[in-house]
Amino acid sequence: MKRPKLKKASKRVSCSKRYKIQKKVKDHTRKLRKELKKKGGASKRPKKDLGVPNSAPFKEEVLREAEQRRQEIDEIKDKKKQAKKVERAQKRKREKVTGKKETEPKAKKPLQEVVVEQPEKEPGPDKGSKQYLCSELNKVIDASDVVIEVLDARDPMGCRCPQLEEAVLQRGGNKKLLLVLSKIDLVPKENVEKWIQCLQLEFPVVAFKASQQIQDKTVRARKSRIVASNEVLDRSRAAACSGNGCLSEFLSSYATKTENEAQLKVGVVGFPNVGKSSLINSMKGILACNAGVKRGITKSMQEVHILKNVKLIDSPGIMAAPSNPPASMALRSLQVEEGGQRA
């Protein structure tokens, strides 16, 4: 505050304010010192050149070589400086020349039509072709540690592909093959038990029944609020899923046994409409893969995380060769004209 009789305001402050400022400055410097110490800047001091001790042999030669090296480094630096100076001078000359050209009046040139040729887009691979589907199936087998072959419980032996099983077992990496008997609700219980006993002689078998009311995550969240408000649960046969716990326990136990730190990749293969995508959706609990009555919905491989250390890979259906009998092709709802992989 400026006093009335004085020309300038006094710079004096109270002791409490002065001490407060001093304390803030100390805290700030201490904070900066701590940050430097954490980064390692405070501890790193320039090392002192101790030189060559008198007791060292050939001391004069070492000092002479060091001096020559120093001179060579100085010469290289001088050359670089001279080169930079020359480059700057040339740049100035070029700028002067371009400046003169810009100041000169430009003659009007006749307008010319410019036609820009756009590069032709390369056609992508046909996702419905036999070669593409077979390559995607091979990718799934190569990327998988465990391969699940899904079999329809109404005709398990007709849904098996010996060529596929042989290809999985012959691949490197100690791949495992697991058979899953799907759609067990469409056949009697005695038939399922007999098929499991028969197939267990060759590979491990798990009976599975997928849920038919798997919906999208947003739809499920919206309906869960309605269910919570009404306190009504859907316990119908279509909503129930059996075999989910058994299959997840089997895969998680195998993942813990393997020494590989990465996730266990499980490929799901089989003929069209045997329930591959429905199996993955039931394991995940949401609509992760497109599934429907129409065959051939899945066109490419798709990875879905179901557990912390387990990942399922959906694959397109196995293609059938036209050399198969028409009766067997009709029973499996396979079109002869699409050709394929099964012999």
Coordinates of C-alpha atoms in Angstrom, one line a residue:
M1 CA 0.0 0.0 0.0
K2 CA 1.4 3.4 -1.0
R3 CA 1.6 5.9 1.8
P4 CA 0.4 9.4 0.9
K5 CA 3.6 11.3 1.7
L6 CA 6.0 8.9 0.0
K7 CA 6.7 8.8 -3.8
K8 CA 7.1 5.0 -4.1
A9 CA 5.3 2.2 -2.3
S10 CA 7.3 0.3 0.4
K11 CA 8.6 -3.1 -0.5
R12 CA 8.6 -4.3 3.1
V13 CA 6.4 -7.3 3.9
S14 CA 5.4 -8.9 7.1
C15 CA 7.7 -11.6 8.6
S16 CA 5.1 -14.3 8.3
K17 CA 4.7 -13.7 4.6
R18 CA 8.5 -13.6 4.0
Y19 CA 9.0 -16.9 5.9
K20 CA 6.2 -18.4 4.0
I21 CA 7.9 -17.5 0.7
Q22 CA 11.2 -18.8 1.9
K23 CA 9.6 -22.1 2.9
K24 CA 7.8 -22.5 -0.5
V25 CA 11.2 -21.9 -2.3
K26 CA 12.9 -24.5 -0.2
D27 CA 10.1 -27.0 -0.8
H28 CA 10.3 -26.4 -4.6
T29 CA 14.0 -26.9 -4.7
R30 CA 13.8 -30.0 -2.6
K31 CA 11.1 -31.4 -5.0
L32 CA 13.3 -30.7 -8.0
R33 CA 16.3 -32.3 -6.4
K34 CA 14.2 -35.5 -5.6
E35 CA 12.9 -35.7 -9.2
L36 CA 16.5 -35.4 -10.5
K37 CA 17.6 -38.1 -8.1
K38 CA 14.8 -40.4 -9.3
K39 CA 15.8 -39.9 -12.9
G40 CA 19.5 -40.4 -12.0
G41 CA 20.6 -37.0 -13.1
A42 CA 21.9 -35.9 -9.7
S43 CA 24.0 -39.0 -9.2
K44 CA 25.6 -38.9 -12.7
R45 CA 28.6 -36.6 -12.4
P46 CA 31.2 -36.2 -15.1
K47 CA 33.9 -38.7 -14.6
K48 CA 37.4 -37.2 -14.2
D49 CA 40.0 -38.3 -16.7
L50 CA 42.7 -39.9 -14.5
G51 CA 45.2 -39.9 -17.4
V52 CA 48.0 -42.5 -17.9
P53 CA 49.9 -43.5 -14.7
N54 CA 53.7 -43.2 -14.7
S55 CA 54.1 -46.9 -14.0
A56 CA 52.3 -47.8 -17.2
P57 CA 54.5 -49.3 -20.0
F58 CA 54.9 -47.3 -23.2
K59 CA 53.3 -44.2 -21.6
E60 CA 54.8 -41.8 -24.2
E61 CA 53.5 -43.8 -27.1
V62 CA 50.0 -44.0 -25.6
L63 CA 50.0 -40.2 -25.0
R64 CA 51.2 -39.6 -28.6
E65 CA 48.5 -41.8 -30.0
A66 CA 45.9 -40.0 -27.9
E67 CA 47.1 -36.6 -29.1
Q68 CA 47.0 -37.7 -32.7
R69 CA 43.5 -39.0 -32.3
R70 CA 42.4 -35.7 -30.7
Q71 CA 43.9 -33.8 -33.7
E72 CA 42.1 -36.1 -36.1
I73 CA 38.8 -35.5 -34.3
D74 CA 39.4 -31.7 -34.4
E75 CA 40.1 -31.9 -38.2
I76 CA 36.9 -33.8 -38.8
K77 CA 34.9 -31.2 -36.9
D78 CA 36.5 -28.3 -38.9
K79 CA 35.7 -30.1 -42.2
K80 CA 32.1 -30.5 -41.1
K81 CA 31.9 -26.8 -40.2
Q82 CA 33.4 -25.8 -43.6
A83 CA 30.9 -28.0 -45.4
K84 CA 28.0 -26.5 -43.5
K85 CA 29.2 -23.0 -44.4
V86 CA 29.5 -23.9 -48.1
E87 CA 26.0 -25.4 -48.0
R88 CA 24.5 -22.3 -46.4
A89 CA 26.1 -20.1 -49.0
Q90 CA 24.8 -22.2 -51.9
K91 CA 21.3 -22.1 -50.3
R92 CA 21.4 -18.3 -50.1
K93 CA 22.3 -18.1 -53.8
R94 CA 19.5 -20.4 -54.7
E95 CA 17.0 -18.3 -52.7
K96 CA 18.2 -15.1 -54.4
V97 CA 17.8 -16.7 -57.8
T98 CA 14.3 -17.9 -57.0
G99 CA 13.4 -14.5 -55.5
K100 CA 14.4 -12.8 -58.8
K101 CA 12.3 -15.2 -60.9
E102 CA 9.3 -14.6 -58.7
T103 CA 9.5 -10.9 -59.1
E104 CA 9.6 -11.1 -62.9
P105 CA 6.2 -11.0 -64.6
K106 CA 4.9 -14.4 -65.6
A107 CA 3.5 -15.0 -69.1
K108 CA 0.0 -16.4 -69.2
K109 CA 0.0 -20.1 -70.2
P110 CA -3.0 -21.7 -71.9
L111 CA -5.0 -23.9 -69.6
Q112 CA -4.6 -27.6 -70.2
E113 CA -6.9 -30.3 -69.1
V114 CA -5.4 -32.6 -66.6
V115 CA -6.7 -36.1 -66.4
V116 CA -5.8 -38.0 -63.2
E117 CA -5.7 -41.7 -63.7
Q118 CA -7.0 -43.5 -60.6
P119 CA -5.3 -46.9 -59.9
E120 CA -7.5 -49.8 -60.5
K121 CA -8.4 -51.6 -57.3
E122 CA -7.2 -55.2 -57.1
P123 CA -10.1 -57.6 -56.7
G124 CA -10.1 -59.2 -53.2
P125 CA -10.3 -63.0 -52.7
D126 CA -13.7 -64.6 -53.2
K127 CA -14.8 -65.6 -49.8
G128 CA -17.2 -68.2 -51.2
S129 CA -14.6 -70.0 -53.3
K130 CA -13.4 -73.5 -52.5
Q131 CA -9.7 -72.3 -52.3
Y132 CA -10.4 -69.5 -49.9
L133 CA -12.5 -71.7 -47.5
C134 CA -9.9 -74.5 -47.6
S135 CA -7.1 -72.0 -46.8
E136 CA -9.0 -70.6 -43.9
L137 CA -9.6 -74.1 -42.5
N138 CA -5.9 -74.9 -42.8
K139 CA -5.1 -71.6 -41.0
V140 CA -7.3 -72.6 -38.1
I141 CA -5.6 -76.1 -37.8
D142 CA -2.1 -74.5 -38.0
A143 CA -2.9 -71.9 -35.3
S144 CA -4.6 -74.3 -32.9
D145 CA -3.1 -76.3 -30.0
V146 CA -6.3 -78.4 -29.6
V147 CA -8.8 -79.1 -32.5
I148 CA -12.4 -79.8 -31.6
E149 CA -14.3 -81.7 -34.3
V150 CA -18.0 -81.1 -33.8
L151 CA -20.3 -84.1 -34.7
D152 CA -24.0 -84.1 -35.1
A153 CA -25.5 -86.7 -32.6
R154 CA -28.0 -87.8 -35.3
D155 CA -25.2 -89.1 -37.5
P156 CA -21.8 -88.9 -35.8
M157 CA -19.9 -91.3 -38.2
G158 CA -21.3 -89.4 -41.2
C159 CA -20.1 -86.1 -39.8
R160 CA -16.5 -87.4 -39.2
C161 CA -13.8 -86.5 -41.8
P162 CA -10.9 -89.0 -41.7
Q163 CA -8.8 -86.8 -43.9
L164 CA -9.2 -83.9 -41.5
E165 CA -8.4 -86.0 -38.4
E166 CA -5.3 -87.4 -40.2
A167 CA -4.1 -83.9 -41.1
V168 CA -4.5 -82.7 -37.5
L169 CA -2.5 -85.6 -36.1
Q170 CA 0.2 -85.4 -38.7
R171 CA 0.8 -81.6 -38.1
G172 CA 3.7 -80.7 -35.9
G173 CA 3.4 -79.1 -32.4
N174 CA 1.8 -82.1 -30.7
K175 CA -1.8 -81.1 -31.5
K176 CA -4.7 -82.8 -29.7
L177 CA -8.0 -83.8 -31.2
L178 CA -11.3 -83.7 -29.2
L179 CA -14.7 -84.9 -30.4
V180 CA -17.8 -83.0 -29.3
L181 CA -21.2 -84.7 -29.8
S182 CA -23.6 -81.8 -30.4
K183 CA -27.4 -81.6 -30.6
I184 CA -27.8 -84.4 -28.1
D185 CA -31.4 -83.2 -27.4
L186 CA -32.5 -84.5 -30.8
V187 CA -31.7 -88.2 -30.1
P188 CA -32.6 -90.6 -27.2
K189 CA -30.3 -90.7 -24.2
E190 CA -29.4 -94.3 -24.8
N191 CA -28.1 -93.5 -28.3
V192 CA -25.9 -90.7 -26.9
E193 CA -24.4 -93.0 -24.3
K194 CA -23.6 -95.7 -26.9
W195 CA -22.0 -93.3 -29.3
I196 CA -19.9 -91.8 -26.5
Q197 CA -18.7 -95.4 -25.6
C198 CA -17.9 -96.1 -29.2
L199 CA -16.1 -92.9 -30.0
Q200 CA -14.1 -92.9 -26.8
L201 CA -12.1 -95.8 -28.1
E202 CA -10.3 -93.4 -30.5
F203 CA -10.5 -89.8 -29.0
P204 CA -11.8 -88.0 -26.0
V205 CA -15.6 -87.2 -26.4
V206 CA -17.8 -84.6 -24.8
A207 CA -21.6 -84.5 -25.1
F208 CA -22.9 -81.0 -25.7
K209 CA -26.2 -79.2 -26.2
A210 CA -26.0 -75.5 -27.3
S211 CA -28.4 -72.9 -26.1
Q212 CA -30.9 -71.7 -28.7
Q213 CA -31.6 -68.3 -27.1
I214 CA -28.2 -66.7 -27.2
Q215 CA -28.6 -63.0 -28.0
D216 CA -26.4 -60.0 -28.5
K217 CA -24.8 -58.4 -25.5
T218 CA -26.9 -55.2 -25.7
V219 CA -30.1 -57.1 -26.0
R220 CA -29.2 -59.4 -23.1
A221 CA -28.4 -56.4 -20.9
R222 CA -31.7 -54.7 -21.8
K223 CA -33.6 -57.9 -21.0
S224 CA -31.7 -58.6 -17.8
R225 CA -33.1 -55.3 -16.4
I226 CA -36.7 -56.4 -17.3
V227 CA -36.1 -59.8 -15.7
A228 CA -34.6 -58.2 -12.6
S229 CA -37.7 -56.0 -12.2
N230 CA -40.1 -58.8 -12.8
E231 CA -38.0 -61.4 -10.9
V232 CA -38.8 -64.1 -13.6
L233 CA -36.1 -66.4 -14.9
D234 CA -36.1 -68.3 -18.2
R235 CA -35.7 -71.9 -17.4
S236 CA -37.0 -73.3 -20.6
R237 CA -35.4 -76.2 -22.5
A238 CA -34.2 -73.9 -25.3
A239 CA -32.4 -71.6 -22.9
A240 CA -30.6 -74.4 -21.1
C241 CA -27.0 -75.4 -22.2
S242 CA -25.5 -78.8 -21.2
G243 CA -21.9 -79.8 -21.5
N244 CA -20.6 -76.3 -21.1
G245 CA -19.0 -76.8 -17.7
C246 CA -17.4 -80.2 -18.7
L247 CA -15.8 -78.8 -21.8
S248 CA -14.5 -75.6 -20.2
E249 CA -13.0 -77.6 -17.3
F250 CA -11.3 -79.9 -19.8
L251 CA -9.8 -77.1 -21.8
S252 CA -8.7 -75.1 -18.7
S253 CA -7.1 -78.1 -17.1
Y254 CA -5.2 -78.9 -20.3
A255 CA -4.1 -75.2 -20.5
T256 CA -2.7 -75.3 -17.0
K257 CA -0.8 -78.6 -17.8
T258 CA 0.9 -77.1 -20.8
E259 CA 4.1 -75.2 -20.1
N260 CA 3.4 -72.6 -22.8
E261 CA 2.7 -69.2 -21.2
A262 CA 0.5 -68.0 -24.1
Q263 CA -3.2 -68.7 -24.3
L264 CA -4.4 -72.1 -25.3
K265 CA -5.9 -71.8 -28.9
V266 CA -8.7 -74.2 -29.6
G267 CA -9.9 -74.6 -33.2
V268 CA -13.5 -75.6 -33.8
V269 CA -14.0 -77.5 -37.1
G270 CA -16.7 -79.7 -38.7
F271 CA -19.2 -79.9 -41.5
P272 CA -21.7 -77.0 -42.1
N273 CA -24.7 -76.9 -39.7
V274 CA -23.3 -79.2 -37.1
G275 CA -23.2 -76.4 -34.5
K276 CA -19.7 -75.0 -34.4
S277 CA -20.7 -71.3 -34.0
S278 CA -23.5 -72.2 -31.6
L279 CA -21.0 -74.1 -29.4
I280 CA -18.7 -71.0 -29.3
N281 CA -21.7 -68.7 -28.5
S282 CA -22.9 -71.0 -25.7
M283 CA -19.4 -71.2 -24.2
K284 CA -19.0 -67.4 -24.3
G285 CA -22.6 -66.7 -23.2
I286 CA -23.2 -64.0 -25.8
L287 CA -23.7 -63.8 -29.6
A288 CA -20.0 -63.7 -30.5
C289 CA -20.3 -65.6 -33.9
N290 CA -23.0 -65.4 -36.4
A291 CA -25.1 -68.6 -36.4
G292 CA -28.3 -69.6 -38.2
V293 CA -30.2 -72.3 -40.2
K294 CA -28.6 -71.3 -43.5
R295 CA -25.3 -73.2 -44.2
G296 CA -22.0 -71.5 -44.8
I297 CA -22.6 -68.4 -42.7
T298 CA -19.0 -68.5 -41.4
K299 CA -16.6 -67.5 -44.2
S300 CA -13.4 -66.9 -42.3
M301 CA -11.6 -67.7 -39.0
Q302 CA -12.7 -65.7 -35.9
E303 CA -11.0 -65.7 -32.5
V304 CA -13.2 -65.6 -29.3
H305 CA -11.9 -65.4 -25.7
I306 CA -13.9 -67.6 -23.4
L307 CA -11.5 -68.0 -20.5
K308 CA -8.4 -66.2 -19.2
N309 CA -6.1 -68.7 -20.8
V310 CA -8.4 -70.3 -23.4
K311 CA -9.3 -68.9 -26.9
L312 CA -11.7 -70.5 -29.3
I313 CA -11.2 -70.1 -33.1
D314 CA -14.3 -70.5 -35.3
S315 CA -13.8 -71.9 -38.8
P316 CA -15.8 -72.3 -42.1
G317 CA -17.4 -75.7 -42.7
I318 CA -15.5 -78.6 -44.3
M319 CA -16.2 -78.7 -48.0
A320 CA -17.3 -82.0 -49.6
A321 CA -16.0 -83.4 -52.9
P322 CA -18.4 -84.0 -55.7
S323 CA -17.2 -87.6 -55.9
N324 CA -19.3 -88.5 -52.8
P325 CA -22.6 -90.4 -53.3
P326 CA -25.6 -88.1 -53.8
A327 CA -27.5 -89.8 -50.9
S328 CA -24.8 -88.9 -48.4
M329 CA -24.6 -85.4 -49.7
A330 CA -28.3 -84.9 -49.4
L331 CA -28.3 -86.2 -45.8
R332 CA -25.7 -83.7 -44.8
S333 CA -27.3 -80.8 -46.8
L334 CA -24.2 -80.3 -48.9
Q335 CA -24.3 -78.9 -52.4
V336 CA -22.4 -80.9 -55.0
E337 CA -21.6 -78.0 -57.3
E338 CA -19.5 -76.2 -54.6
G339 CA -16.8 -78.9 -54.7
G340 CA -14.5 -79.4 -51.8
Q341 CA -12.1 -81.0 -49.5
R342 CA -13.6 -84.3 -48.3
A343 CA -12.9 -87.3 -50.5

